[in-house]
Coordinates of C-alpha atoms and ligand atoms in Angstrom, one line a residue:
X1 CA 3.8 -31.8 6.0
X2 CA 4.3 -31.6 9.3
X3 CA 3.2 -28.2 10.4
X4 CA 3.7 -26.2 14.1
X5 CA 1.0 -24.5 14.9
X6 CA 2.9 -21.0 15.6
X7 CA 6.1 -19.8 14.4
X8 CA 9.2 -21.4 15.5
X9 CA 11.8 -18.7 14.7
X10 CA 15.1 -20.2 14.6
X11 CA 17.6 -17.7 14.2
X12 CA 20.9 -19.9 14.6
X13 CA 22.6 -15.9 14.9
X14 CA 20.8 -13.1 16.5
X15 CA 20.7 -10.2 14.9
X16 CA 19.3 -6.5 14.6
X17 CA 16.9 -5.9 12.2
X18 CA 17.7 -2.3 11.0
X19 CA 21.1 -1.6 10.0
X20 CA 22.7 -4.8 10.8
X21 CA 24.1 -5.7 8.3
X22 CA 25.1 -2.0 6.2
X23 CA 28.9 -2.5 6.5
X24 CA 29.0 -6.0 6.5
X25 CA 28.1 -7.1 2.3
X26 CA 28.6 -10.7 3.0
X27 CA 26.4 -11.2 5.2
X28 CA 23.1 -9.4 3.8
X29 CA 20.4 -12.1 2.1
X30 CA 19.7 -11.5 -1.6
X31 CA 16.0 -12.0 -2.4
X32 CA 14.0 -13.2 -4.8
X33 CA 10.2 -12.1 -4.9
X34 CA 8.6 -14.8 -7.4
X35 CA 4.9 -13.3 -8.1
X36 CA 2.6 -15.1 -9.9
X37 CA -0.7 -14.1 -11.1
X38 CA -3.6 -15.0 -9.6
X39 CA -2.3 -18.3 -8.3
X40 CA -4.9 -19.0 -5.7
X41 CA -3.7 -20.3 -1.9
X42 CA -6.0 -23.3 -2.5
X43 CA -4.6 -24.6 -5.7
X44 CA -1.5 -25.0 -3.6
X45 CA -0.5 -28.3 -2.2
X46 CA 1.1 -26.9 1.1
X47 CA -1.9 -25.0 1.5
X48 CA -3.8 -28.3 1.6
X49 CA -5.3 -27.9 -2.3
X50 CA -8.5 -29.5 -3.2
X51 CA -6.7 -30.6 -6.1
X52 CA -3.9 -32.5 -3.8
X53 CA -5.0 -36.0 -6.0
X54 CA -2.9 -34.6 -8.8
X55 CA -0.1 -32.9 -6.4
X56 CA -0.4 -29.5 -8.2
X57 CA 2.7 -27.8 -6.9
X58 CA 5.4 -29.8 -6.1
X59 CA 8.1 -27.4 -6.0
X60 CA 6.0 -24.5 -4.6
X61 CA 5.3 -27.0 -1.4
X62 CA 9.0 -27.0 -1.2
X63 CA 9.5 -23.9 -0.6
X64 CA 7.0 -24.4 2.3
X65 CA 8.4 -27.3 3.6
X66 CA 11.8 -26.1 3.8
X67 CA 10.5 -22.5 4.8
X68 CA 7.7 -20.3 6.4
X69 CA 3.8 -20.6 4.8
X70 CA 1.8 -17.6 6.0
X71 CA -1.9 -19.0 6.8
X72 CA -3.3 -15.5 7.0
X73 CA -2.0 -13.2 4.5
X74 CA -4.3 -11.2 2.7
X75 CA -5.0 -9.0 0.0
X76 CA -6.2 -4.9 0.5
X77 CA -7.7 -4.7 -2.6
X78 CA -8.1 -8.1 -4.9
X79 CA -6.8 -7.2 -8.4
X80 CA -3.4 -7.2 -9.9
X81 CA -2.1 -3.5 -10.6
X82 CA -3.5 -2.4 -7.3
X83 CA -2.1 -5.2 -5.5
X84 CA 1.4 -4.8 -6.9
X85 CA 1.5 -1.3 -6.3
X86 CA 0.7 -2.0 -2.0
X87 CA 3.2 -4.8 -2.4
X88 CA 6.4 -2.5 -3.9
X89 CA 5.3 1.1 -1.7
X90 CA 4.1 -0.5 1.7
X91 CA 1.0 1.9 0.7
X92 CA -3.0 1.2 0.9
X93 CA -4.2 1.8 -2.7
X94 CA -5.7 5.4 -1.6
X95 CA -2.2 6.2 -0.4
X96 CA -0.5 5.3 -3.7
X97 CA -3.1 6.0 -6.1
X98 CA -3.0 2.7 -8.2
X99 CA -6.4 1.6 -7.1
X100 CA -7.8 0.0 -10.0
X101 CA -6.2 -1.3 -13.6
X102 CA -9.0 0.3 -15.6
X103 CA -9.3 3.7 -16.0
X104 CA -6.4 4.9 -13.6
X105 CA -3.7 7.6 -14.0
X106 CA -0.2 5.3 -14.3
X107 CA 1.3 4.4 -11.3
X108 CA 3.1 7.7 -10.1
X109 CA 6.8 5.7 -9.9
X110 CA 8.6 8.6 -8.3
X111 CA 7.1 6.8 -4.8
X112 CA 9.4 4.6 -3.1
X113 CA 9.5 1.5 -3.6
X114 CA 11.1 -1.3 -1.8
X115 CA 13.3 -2.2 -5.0
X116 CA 14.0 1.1 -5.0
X117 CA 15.1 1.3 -1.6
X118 CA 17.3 -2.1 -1.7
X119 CA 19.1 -0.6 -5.0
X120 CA 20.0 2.6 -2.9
X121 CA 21.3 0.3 0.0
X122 CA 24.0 -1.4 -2.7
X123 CA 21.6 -4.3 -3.8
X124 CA 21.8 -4.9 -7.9
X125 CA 18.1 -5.0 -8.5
X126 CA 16.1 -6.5 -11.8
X127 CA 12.3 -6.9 -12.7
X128 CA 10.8 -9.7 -15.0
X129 CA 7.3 -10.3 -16.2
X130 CA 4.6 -9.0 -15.7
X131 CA 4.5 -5.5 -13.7
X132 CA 1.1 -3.9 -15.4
X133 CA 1.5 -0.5 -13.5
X134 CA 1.9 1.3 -17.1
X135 CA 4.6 3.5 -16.2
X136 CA 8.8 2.8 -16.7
X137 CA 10.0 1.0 -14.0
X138 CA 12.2 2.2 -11.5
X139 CA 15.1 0.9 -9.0
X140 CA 16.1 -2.1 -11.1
X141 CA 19.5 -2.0 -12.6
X142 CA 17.6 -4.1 -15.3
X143 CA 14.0 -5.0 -16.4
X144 CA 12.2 -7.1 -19.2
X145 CA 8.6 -6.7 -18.9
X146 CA 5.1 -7.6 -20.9
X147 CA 2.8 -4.9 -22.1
X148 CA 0.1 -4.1 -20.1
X149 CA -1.4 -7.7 -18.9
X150 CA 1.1 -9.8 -21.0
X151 CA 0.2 -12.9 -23.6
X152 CA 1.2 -16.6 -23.0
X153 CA 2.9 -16.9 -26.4
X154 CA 4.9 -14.8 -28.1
X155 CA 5.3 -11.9 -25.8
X156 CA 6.3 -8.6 -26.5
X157 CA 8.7 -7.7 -24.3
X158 CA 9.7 -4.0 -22.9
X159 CA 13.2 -4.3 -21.5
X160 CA 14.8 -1.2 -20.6
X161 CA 12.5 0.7 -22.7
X162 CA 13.1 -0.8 -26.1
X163 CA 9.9 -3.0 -27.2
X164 CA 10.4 -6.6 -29.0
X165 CA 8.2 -9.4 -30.1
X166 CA 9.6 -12.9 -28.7
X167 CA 9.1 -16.4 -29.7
X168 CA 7.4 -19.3 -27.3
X169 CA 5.7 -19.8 -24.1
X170 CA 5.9 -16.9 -21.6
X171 CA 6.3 -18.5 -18.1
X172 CA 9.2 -20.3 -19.9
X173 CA 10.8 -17.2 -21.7
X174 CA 10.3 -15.0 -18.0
X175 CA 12.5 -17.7 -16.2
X176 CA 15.1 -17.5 -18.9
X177 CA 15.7 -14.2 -18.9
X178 CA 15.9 -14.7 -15.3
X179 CA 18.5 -17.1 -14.8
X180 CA 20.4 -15.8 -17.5
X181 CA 20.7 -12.7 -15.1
X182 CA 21.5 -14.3 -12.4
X183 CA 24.5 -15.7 -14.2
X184 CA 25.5 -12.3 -15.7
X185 CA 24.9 -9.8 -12.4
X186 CA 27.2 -7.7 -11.1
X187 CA 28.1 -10.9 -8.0
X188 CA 30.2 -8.0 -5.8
X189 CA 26.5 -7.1 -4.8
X190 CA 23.8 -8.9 -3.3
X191 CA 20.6 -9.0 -5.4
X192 CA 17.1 -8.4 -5.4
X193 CA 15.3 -10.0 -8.4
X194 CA 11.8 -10.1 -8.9
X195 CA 10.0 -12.7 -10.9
X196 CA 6.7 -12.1 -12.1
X197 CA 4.7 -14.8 -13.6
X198 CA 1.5 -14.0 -16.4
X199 CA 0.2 -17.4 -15.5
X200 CA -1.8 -18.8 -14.5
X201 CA -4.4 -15.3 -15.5
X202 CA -7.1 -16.0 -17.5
X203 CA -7.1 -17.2 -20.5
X204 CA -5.7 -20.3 -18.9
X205 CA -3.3 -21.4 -22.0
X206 CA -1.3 -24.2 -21.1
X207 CA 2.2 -25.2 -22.8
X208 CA 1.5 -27.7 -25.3
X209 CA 2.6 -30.9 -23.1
X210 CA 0.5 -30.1 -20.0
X211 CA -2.8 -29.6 -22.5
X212 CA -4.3 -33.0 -21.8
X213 CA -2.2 -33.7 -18.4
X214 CA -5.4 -33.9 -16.4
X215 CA -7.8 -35.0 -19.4
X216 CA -8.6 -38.6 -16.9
X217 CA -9.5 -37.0 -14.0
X218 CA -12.8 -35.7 -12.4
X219 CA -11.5 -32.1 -10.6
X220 CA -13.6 -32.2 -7.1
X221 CA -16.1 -29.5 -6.6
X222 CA -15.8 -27.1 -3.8
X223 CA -18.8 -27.0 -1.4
X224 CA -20.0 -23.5 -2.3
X225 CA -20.3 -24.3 -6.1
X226 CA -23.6 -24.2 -5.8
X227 CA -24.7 -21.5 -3.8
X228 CA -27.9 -19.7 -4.3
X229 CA -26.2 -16.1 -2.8
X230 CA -29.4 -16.3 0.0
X231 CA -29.0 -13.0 1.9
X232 CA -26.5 -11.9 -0.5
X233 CA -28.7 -10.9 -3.7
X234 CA -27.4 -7.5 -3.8
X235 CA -23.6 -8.3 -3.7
X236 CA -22.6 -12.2 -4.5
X237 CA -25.5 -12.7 -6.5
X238 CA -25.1 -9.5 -9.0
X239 CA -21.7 -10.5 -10.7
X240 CA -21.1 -10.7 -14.2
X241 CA -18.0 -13.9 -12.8
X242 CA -20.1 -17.3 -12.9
X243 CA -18.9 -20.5 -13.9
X244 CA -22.6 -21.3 -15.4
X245 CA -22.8 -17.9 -17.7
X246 CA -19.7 -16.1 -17.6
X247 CA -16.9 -18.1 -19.5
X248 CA -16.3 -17.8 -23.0
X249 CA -15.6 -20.2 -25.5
X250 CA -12.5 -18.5 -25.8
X251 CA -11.5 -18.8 -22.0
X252 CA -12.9 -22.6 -22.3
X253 CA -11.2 -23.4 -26.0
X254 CA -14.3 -24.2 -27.7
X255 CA -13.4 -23.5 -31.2
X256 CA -15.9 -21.9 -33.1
X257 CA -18.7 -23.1 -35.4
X258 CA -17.8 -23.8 -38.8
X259 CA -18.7 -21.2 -41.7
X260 CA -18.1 -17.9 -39.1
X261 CA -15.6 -16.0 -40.6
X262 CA -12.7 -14.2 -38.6
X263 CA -14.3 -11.5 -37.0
X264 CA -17.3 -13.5 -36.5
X265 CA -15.3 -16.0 -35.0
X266 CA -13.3 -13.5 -32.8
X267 CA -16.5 -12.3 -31.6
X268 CA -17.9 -15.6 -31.1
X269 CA -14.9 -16.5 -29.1
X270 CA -15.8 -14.1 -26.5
X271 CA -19.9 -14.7 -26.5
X272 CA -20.6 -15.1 -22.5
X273 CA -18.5 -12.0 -21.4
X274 CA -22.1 -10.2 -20.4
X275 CA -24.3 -13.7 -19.6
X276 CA -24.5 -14.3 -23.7
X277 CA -25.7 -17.7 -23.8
X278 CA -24.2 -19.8 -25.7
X279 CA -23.4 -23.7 -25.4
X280 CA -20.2 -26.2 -26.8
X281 CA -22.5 -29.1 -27.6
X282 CA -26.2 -30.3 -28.4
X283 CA -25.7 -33.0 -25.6
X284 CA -24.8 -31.0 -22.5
X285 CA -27.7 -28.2 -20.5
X286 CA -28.3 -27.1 -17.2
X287 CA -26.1 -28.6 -14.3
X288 CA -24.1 -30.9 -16.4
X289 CA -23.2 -28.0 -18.6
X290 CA -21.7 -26.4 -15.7
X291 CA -20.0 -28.7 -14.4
X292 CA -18.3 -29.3 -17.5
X293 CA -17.6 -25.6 -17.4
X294 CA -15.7 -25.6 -14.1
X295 CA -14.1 -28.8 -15.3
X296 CA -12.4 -27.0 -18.4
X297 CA -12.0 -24.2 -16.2
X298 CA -10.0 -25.4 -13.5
X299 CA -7.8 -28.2 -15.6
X300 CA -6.5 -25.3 -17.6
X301 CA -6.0 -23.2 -14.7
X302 CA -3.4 -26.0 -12.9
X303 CA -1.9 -27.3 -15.8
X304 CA -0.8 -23.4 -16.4
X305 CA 0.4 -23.6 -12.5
X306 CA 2.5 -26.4 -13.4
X307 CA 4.4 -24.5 -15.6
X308 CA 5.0 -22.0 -12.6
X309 CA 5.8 -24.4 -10.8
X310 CA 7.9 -26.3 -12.7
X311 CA 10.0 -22.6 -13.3
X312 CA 10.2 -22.5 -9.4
X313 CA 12.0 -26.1 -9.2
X314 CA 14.4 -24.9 -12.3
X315 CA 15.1 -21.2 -10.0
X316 CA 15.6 -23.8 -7.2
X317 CA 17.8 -25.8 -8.7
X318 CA 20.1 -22.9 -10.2
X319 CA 20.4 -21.4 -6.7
X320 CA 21.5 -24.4 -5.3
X321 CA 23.9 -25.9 -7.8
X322 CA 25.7 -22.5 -7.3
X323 CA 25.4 -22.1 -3.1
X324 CA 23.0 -19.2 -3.5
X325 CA 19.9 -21.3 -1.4
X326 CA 20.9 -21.1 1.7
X327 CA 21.5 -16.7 2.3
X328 CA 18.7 -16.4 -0.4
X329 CA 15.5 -15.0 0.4
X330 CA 12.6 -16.8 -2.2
X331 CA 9.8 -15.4 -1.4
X332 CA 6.3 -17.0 -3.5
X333 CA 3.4 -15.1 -3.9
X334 CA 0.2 -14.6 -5.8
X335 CA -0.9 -11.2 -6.6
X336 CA -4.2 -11.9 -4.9
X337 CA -6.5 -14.9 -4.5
X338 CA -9.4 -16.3 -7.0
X339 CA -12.2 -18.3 -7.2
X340 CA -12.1 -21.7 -8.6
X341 CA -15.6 -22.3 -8.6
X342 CA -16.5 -21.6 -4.7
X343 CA -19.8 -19.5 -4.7
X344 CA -19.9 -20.7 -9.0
X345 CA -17.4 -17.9 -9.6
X346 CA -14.1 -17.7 -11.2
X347 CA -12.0 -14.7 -11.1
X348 CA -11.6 -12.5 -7.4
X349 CA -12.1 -8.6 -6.3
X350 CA -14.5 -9.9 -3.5
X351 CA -13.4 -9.4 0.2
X352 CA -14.4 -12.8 0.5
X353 CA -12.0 -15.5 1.6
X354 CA -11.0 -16.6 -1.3
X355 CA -10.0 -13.5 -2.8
X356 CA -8.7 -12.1 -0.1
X357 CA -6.7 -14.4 1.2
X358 CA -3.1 -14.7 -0.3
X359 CA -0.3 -17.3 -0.8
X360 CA 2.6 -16.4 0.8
X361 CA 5.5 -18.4 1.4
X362 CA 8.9 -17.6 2.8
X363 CA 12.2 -19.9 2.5
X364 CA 15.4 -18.7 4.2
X365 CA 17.1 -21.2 5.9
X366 CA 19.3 -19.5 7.5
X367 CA 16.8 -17.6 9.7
X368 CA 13.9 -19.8 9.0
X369 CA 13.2 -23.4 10.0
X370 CA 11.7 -25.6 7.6
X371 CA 7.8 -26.0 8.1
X372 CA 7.0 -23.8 10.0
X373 CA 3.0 -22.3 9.9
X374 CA 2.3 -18.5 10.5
X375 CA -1.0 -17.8 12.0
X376 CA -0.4 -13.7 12.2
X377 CA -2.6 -11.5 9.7
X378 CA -0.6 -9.9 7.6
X379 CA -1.0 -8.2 4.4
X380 CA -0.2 -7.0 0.8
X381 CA 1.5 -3.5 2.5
X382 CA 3.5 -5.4 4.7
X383 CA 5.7 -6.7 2.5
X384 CA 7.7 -4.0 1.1
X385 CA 8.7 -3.3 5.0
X386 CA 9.3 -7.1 5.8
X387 CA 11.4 -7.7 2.9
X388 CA 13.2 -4.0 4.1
X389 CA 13.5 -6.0 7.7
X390 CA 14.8 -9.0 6.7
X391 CA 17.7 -7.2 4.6
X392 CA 18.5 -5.3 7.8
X393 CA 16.9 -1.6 5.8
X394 CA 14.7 0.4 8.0
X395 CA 11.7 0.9 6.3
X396 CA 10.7 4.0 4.6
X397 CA 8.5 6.4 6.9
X398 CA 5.7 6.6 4.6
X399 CA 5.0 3.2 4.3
X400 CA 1.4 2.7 5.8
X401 CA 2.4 -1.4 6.8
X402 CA 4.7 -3.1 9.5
X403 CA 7.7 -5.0 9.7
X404 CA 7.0 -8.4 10.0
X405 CA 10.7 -9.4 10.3
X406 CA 10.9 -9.9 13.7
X407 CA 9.1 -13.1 13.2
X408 CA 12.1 -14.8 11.9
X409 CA 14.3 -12.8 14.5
X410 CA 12.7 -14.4 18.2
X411 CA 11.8 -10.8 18.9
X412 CA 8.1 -11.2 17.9
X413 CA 6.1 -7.8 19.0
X414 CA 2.3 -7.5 19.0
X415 CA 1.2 -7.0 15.1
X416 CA -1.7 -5.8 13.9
X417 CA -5.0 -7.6 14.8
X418 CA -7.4 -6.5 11.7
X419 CA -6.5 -5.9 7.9
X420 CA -8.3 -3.2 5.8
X421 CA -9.7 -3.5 2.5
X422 CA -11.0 -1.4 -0.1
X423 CA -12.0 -2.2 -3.8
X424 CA -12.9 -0.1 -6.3
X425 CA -13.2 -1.0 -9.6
X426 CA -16.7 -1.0 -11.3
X427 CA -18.8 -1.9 -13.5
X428 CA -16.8 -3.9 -15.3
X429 CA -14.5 -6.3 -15.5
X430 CA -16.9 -8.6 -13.4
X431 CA -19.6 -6.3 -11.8
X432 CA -18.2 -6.4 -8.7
X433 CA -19.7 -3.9 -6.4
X434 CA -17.1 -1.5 -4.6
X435 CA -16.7 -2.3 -0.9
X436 CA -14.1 -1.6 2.1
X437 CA -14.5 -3.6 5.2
X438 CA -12.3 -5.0 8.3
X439 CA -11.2 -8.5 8.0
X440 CA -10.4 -9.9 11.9
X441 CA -9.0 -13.4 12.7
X442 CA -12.8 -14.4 13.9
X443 CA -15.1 -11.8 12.5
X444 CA -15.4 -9.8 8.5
X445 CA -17.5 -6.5 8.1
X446 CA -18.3 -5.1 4.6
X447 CA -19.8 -2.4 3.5
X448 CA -21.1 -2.4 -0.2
X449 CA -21.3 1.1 -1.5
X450 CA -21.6 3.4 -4.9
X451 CA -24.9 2.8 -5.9
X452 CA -26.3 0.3 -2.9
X453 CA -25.5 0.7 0.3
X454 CA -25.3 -2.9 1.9
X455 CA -23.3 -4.2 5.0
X456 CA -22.4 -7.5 5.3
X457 CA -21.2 -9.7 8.4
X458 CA -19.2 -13.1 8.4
X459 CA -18.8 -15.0 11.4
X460 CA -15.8 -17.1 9.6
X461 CA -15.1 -19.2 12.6
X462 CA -19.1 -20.3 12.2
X463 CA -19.1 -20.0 8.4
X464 CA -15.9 -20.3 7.1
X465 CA -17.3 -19.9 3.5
X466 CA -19.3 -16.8 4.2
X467 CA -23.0 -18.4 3.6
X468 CA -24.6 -16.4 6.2
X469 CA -24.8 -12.5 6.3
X470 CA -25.3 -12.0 10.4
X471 CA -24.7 -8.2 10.0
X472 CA -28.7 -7.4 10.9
X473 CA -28.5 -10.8 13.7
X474 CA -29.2 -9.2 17.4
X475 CA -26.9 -12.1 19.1
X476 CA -23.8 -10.0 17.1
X477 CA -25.1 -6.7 18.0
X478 CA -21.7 -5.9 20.2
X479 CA -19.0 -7.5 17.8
X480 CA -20.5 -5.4 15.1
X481 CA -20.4 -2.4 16.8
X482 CA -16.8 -3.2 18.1
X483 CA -16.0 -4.2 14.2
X484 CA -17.5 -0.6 13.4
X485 CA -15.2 0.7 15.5
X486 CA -12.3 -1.0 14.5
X487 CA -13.0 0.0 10.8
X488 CA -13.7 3.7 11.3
X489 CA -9.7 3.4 13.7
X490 CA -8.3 2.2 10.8
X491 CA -9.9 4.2 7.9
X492 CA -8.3 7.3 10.1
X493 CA -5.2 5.6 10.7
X494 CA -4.4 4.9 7.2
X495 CA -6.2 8.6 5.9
X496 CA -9.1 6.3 3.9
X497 CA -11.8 8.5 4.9
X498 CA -13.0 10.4 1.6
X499 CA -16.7 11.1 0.7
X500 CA -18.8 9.2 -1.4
X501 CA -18.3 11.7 -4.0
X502 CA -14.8 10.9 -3.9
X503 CA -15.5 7.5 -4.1
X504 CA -17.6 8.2 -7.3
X505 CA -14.8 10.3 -8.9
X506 CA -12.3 7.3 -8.4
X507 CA -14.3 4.7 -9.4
X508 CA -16.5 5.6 -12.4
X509 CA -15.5 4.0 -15.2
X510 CA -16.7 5.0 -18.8
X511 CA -17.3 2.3 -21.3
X512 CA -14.3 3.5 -23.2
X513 CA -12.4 2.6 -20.4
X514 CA -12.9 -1.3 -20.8
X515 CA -9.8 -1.9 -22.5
Ligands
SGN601 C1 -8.6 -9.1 -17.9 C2 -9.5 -10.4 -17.8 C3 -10.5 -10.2 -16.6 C4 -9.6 -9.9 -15.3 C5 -8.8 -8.7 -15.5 C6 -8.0 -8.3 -14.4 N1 -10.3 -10.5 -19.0 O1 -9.3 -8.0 -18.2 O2 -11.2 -11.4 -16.4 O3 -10.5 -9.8 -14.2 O4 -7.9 -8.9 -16.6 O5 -7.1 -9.3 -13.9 S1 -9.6 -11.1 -20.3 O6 -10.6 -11.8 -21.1 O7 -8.9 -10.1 -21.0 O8 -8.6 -12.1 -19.8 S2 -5.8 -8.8 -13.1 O9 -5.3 -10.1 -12.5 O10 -4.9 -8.3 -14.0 O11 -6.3 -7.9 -12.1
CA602 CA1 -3.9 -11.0 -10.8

């Protein structure tokens, strides 16, 4: 691919991004917002994928090749239901309230919402897949969604409110339903469609001819696969998220020892959740076993990818065969990032690189040239305002990010030069320790919090996979005190400043709550 180092806007017309384009229908962009969930930025070709041997993502690179790939786009807080809910309000998770999937209220849905917003501006508006904010959607003239996290066969559906079991593979049976609205919408209006993927979430079930698709190859291992978590016990080291002792035989399709019966095979299937040991064969110990963890692991993860992206290539296809790809918005995104073995974890929440950071691709052509590379830092809250920009709707006042849109307009303004995170949920799933930091284009700060109280330091230019805590290092004293400062702006700016008794209140979780 070859990439530009900076935006190259290329908007043949000029034009004003709010209210441009209110009395003129023809000329406003439908969009598509494709999400899938927890698609990872490196398990994406354009991205430049350790996996690029086996060309993962095809039509995904596409999109990047003929469109805009956001380099820095990151998460505020890496899970699904909290991510989704910054990405439709524009809202840190504090702000709208959906800050963790277990144990919190439904997501209050009288809040704007960006669909909400298109839909009052004359767009026709529909939701498939997964949502997994628990309450009825709103804004979308129609919706088909999965309960709760969704199944990769036989779904039940919820579409508009009336519940049905369905038959076959979901990331098939989501694009369906999507072109077959596309075909049936009202076509006086433009559209806003979003498209929400299941896979490729754990458990990592592939469609049947994709099960043995990468059976004669050896997956490379990322360089952190071993790390040993030195000067990082407290955090990194205390997950319940490895590779080595966290994957089930479930999750890695070992099928259960003869004579169990089928609750002790159920229960079986999910040994390993808490560190259970337990092993596939007599042959394989230590290391090896490991590695033939991660190799399961991360074959089942792509070749439920491919099935994404093969969907994408169909969507593709559909818009061009009927002259929709050239005024549509397709917009590809993961919910958040996750760890394909870097630091021997799978799964994300960390405000680690790979967590944090999000695919994010944008193909317009007639605003955007093909290839082009964002550096900016952008995130999860912008969205909902960029998408507003580039259908020419000011965004709504409360949203707490920016309008990226001028990016694709020649008008670029100064953006924001550090992104804000804060997760919450705890103890489980994972054990990941709550934390909020500042994430700048050189430099991370983290503070670990609840019931340690730890800060953590990145130089990323340095130590680009976050091996090195420098927060107590003298040479950094005045970029950490600068970073402090930076996080304590922003935790005022966008109202984050409770009490750890607040905190607590949000984030304890009772063991009924691990649903
Ligand atoms: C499930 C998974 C977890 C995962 C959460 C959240 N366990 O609970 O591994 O972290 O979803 O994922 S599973 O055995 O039920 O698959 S999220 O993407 O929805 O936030
Ligand atoms: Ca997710």
């Amino acid at each position: 691919m070859n990439k530009t180092h900076y935006l190259i806007p290329l908007a043949a017309i000029p034009f004003t991004l709010t209210g441009c384009c209110h009395n003129n229908k023809e000329a406003r962009p439908n969009v598509i917002f494709i999400l899938s969930d927890d698609h990872t930025w490196q398990s994406i070709g354009a991205y430049g994928s350790l996996y690029e041997s086996v060309d993962p993502t095809p039509n995904i690179d596409r999109l990047a090749e003929e469109g805009a790939l956001f380099r820095n786009a990151f998460c505020t807080n890496s899970i699904s239901g909290p991510s989704r809910a910054s990405i439709i309000t524009g809202k840190y998770s504090h702000a709208n309230g959906f800050f963790k999937n277990v144990g919190a209220a439904p997501f209050d849905s009288t809040q704007i919402t960006f669909p909400i917003m298109l839909h009052d501006h004359g767009y026709t508006t529909a939701l498939f897949g997964k949502w997994h904010l628990e309450s009825t959607p709103q804004g979308f003239d129609h919706y088909k969604i999965h309960v709760g996290q969704g199944q990769y066969w036989d779904p039940v559906w919820i579409e508009d409110g009336e519940r049905y079991k369905d038959k076959g593979y979901a990331t098939t049976l989501t694009a369906d339903s999507a072109l077959e609205w596309l075909e049936s919408r009202d076509k006086e209006k433009p559209f806003c469609m979003l498209l929400h993927f299941k896979a490729p979430h754990r458990p990592w079930n592939p469609e049947p001819k994709y099960e043995h698709i990468y059976d004669n190859v050896t997956m490379p291992y990322p360089e952190t696969f071993d790390d040993d978590y030195d000067t990082r016990e407290q955090t990194a080291g205390n997950t319940e998220m490895t590779i080595e002792h966290h994957l089930t035989p479930g999750d890695l399709k070992v099928p259960a020892p003869e004579g169990l019966n089928a609750m002790e095979a159920k229960k079986w299937s999910t040994l390993g959740q808490k560190g259970e040991f337990w092993t596939p064969s007599d042959t394989l110990s230590g290391h090896a076993l490991k590695q033939w963890k991660y190799q399961r692991y991360v074959k089942d993860y792509l070749a439920t990818a491919k099935s994404v992206d093969d969907q994408v290539g169909r969507l593709m296809q559909y818009l061009k065969d009927n002259g929709l790809d050239e005024n549509t918005i397709v917009i590809y995104c993961g919910d958040q990032g996750f760890y394909l073995g870097e630091h021997g974890w799978f799964d994300k929440r960390f405000m680690y690189e790979e967590s944090m950071r999000m695919p994010f691709i944008v193909r317009w052509p007639e605003k955007i040239r093909g290839n082009t590379e964002i550096l900016d830092l952008i995130s999860n809250v912008d969205f909902a305002p960029t998408i507003l920009g580039m259908c020419g709707v000011a965004p709504d006042k409360g949203m707490q990010g920016e309008d990226y849109s001028d990016l694709f307009s020649g008008k670029k303004k100064d953006h924001k030069q550090s992104i804000y995170y804060h997760y919450y949920e705890y103890p489980f799933w994972h054990h990941v320790q709550p934390h909020y930091g500042i994430r700048t284009e050189r430099y991370k700060l983290i503070h670990f919090y609840y019931d340690i109280d730890v800060w953590e330091m990145y130089d990323i230019e340095k130590d680009p996979n976050e091996l090195h805590n420098i927060y107590g290092d003298p040479e950094y004293a005045a970029v950490r005190d600068s970073l402090m400062q930076d996080l304590e702006a922003r935790q005022v700016q966008y109202g984050d400043t409770g009490s750890l008794d607040e905190f607590r209140a949000m984030t304890d979780l009772k063991e009924s709550d691990n649903k």
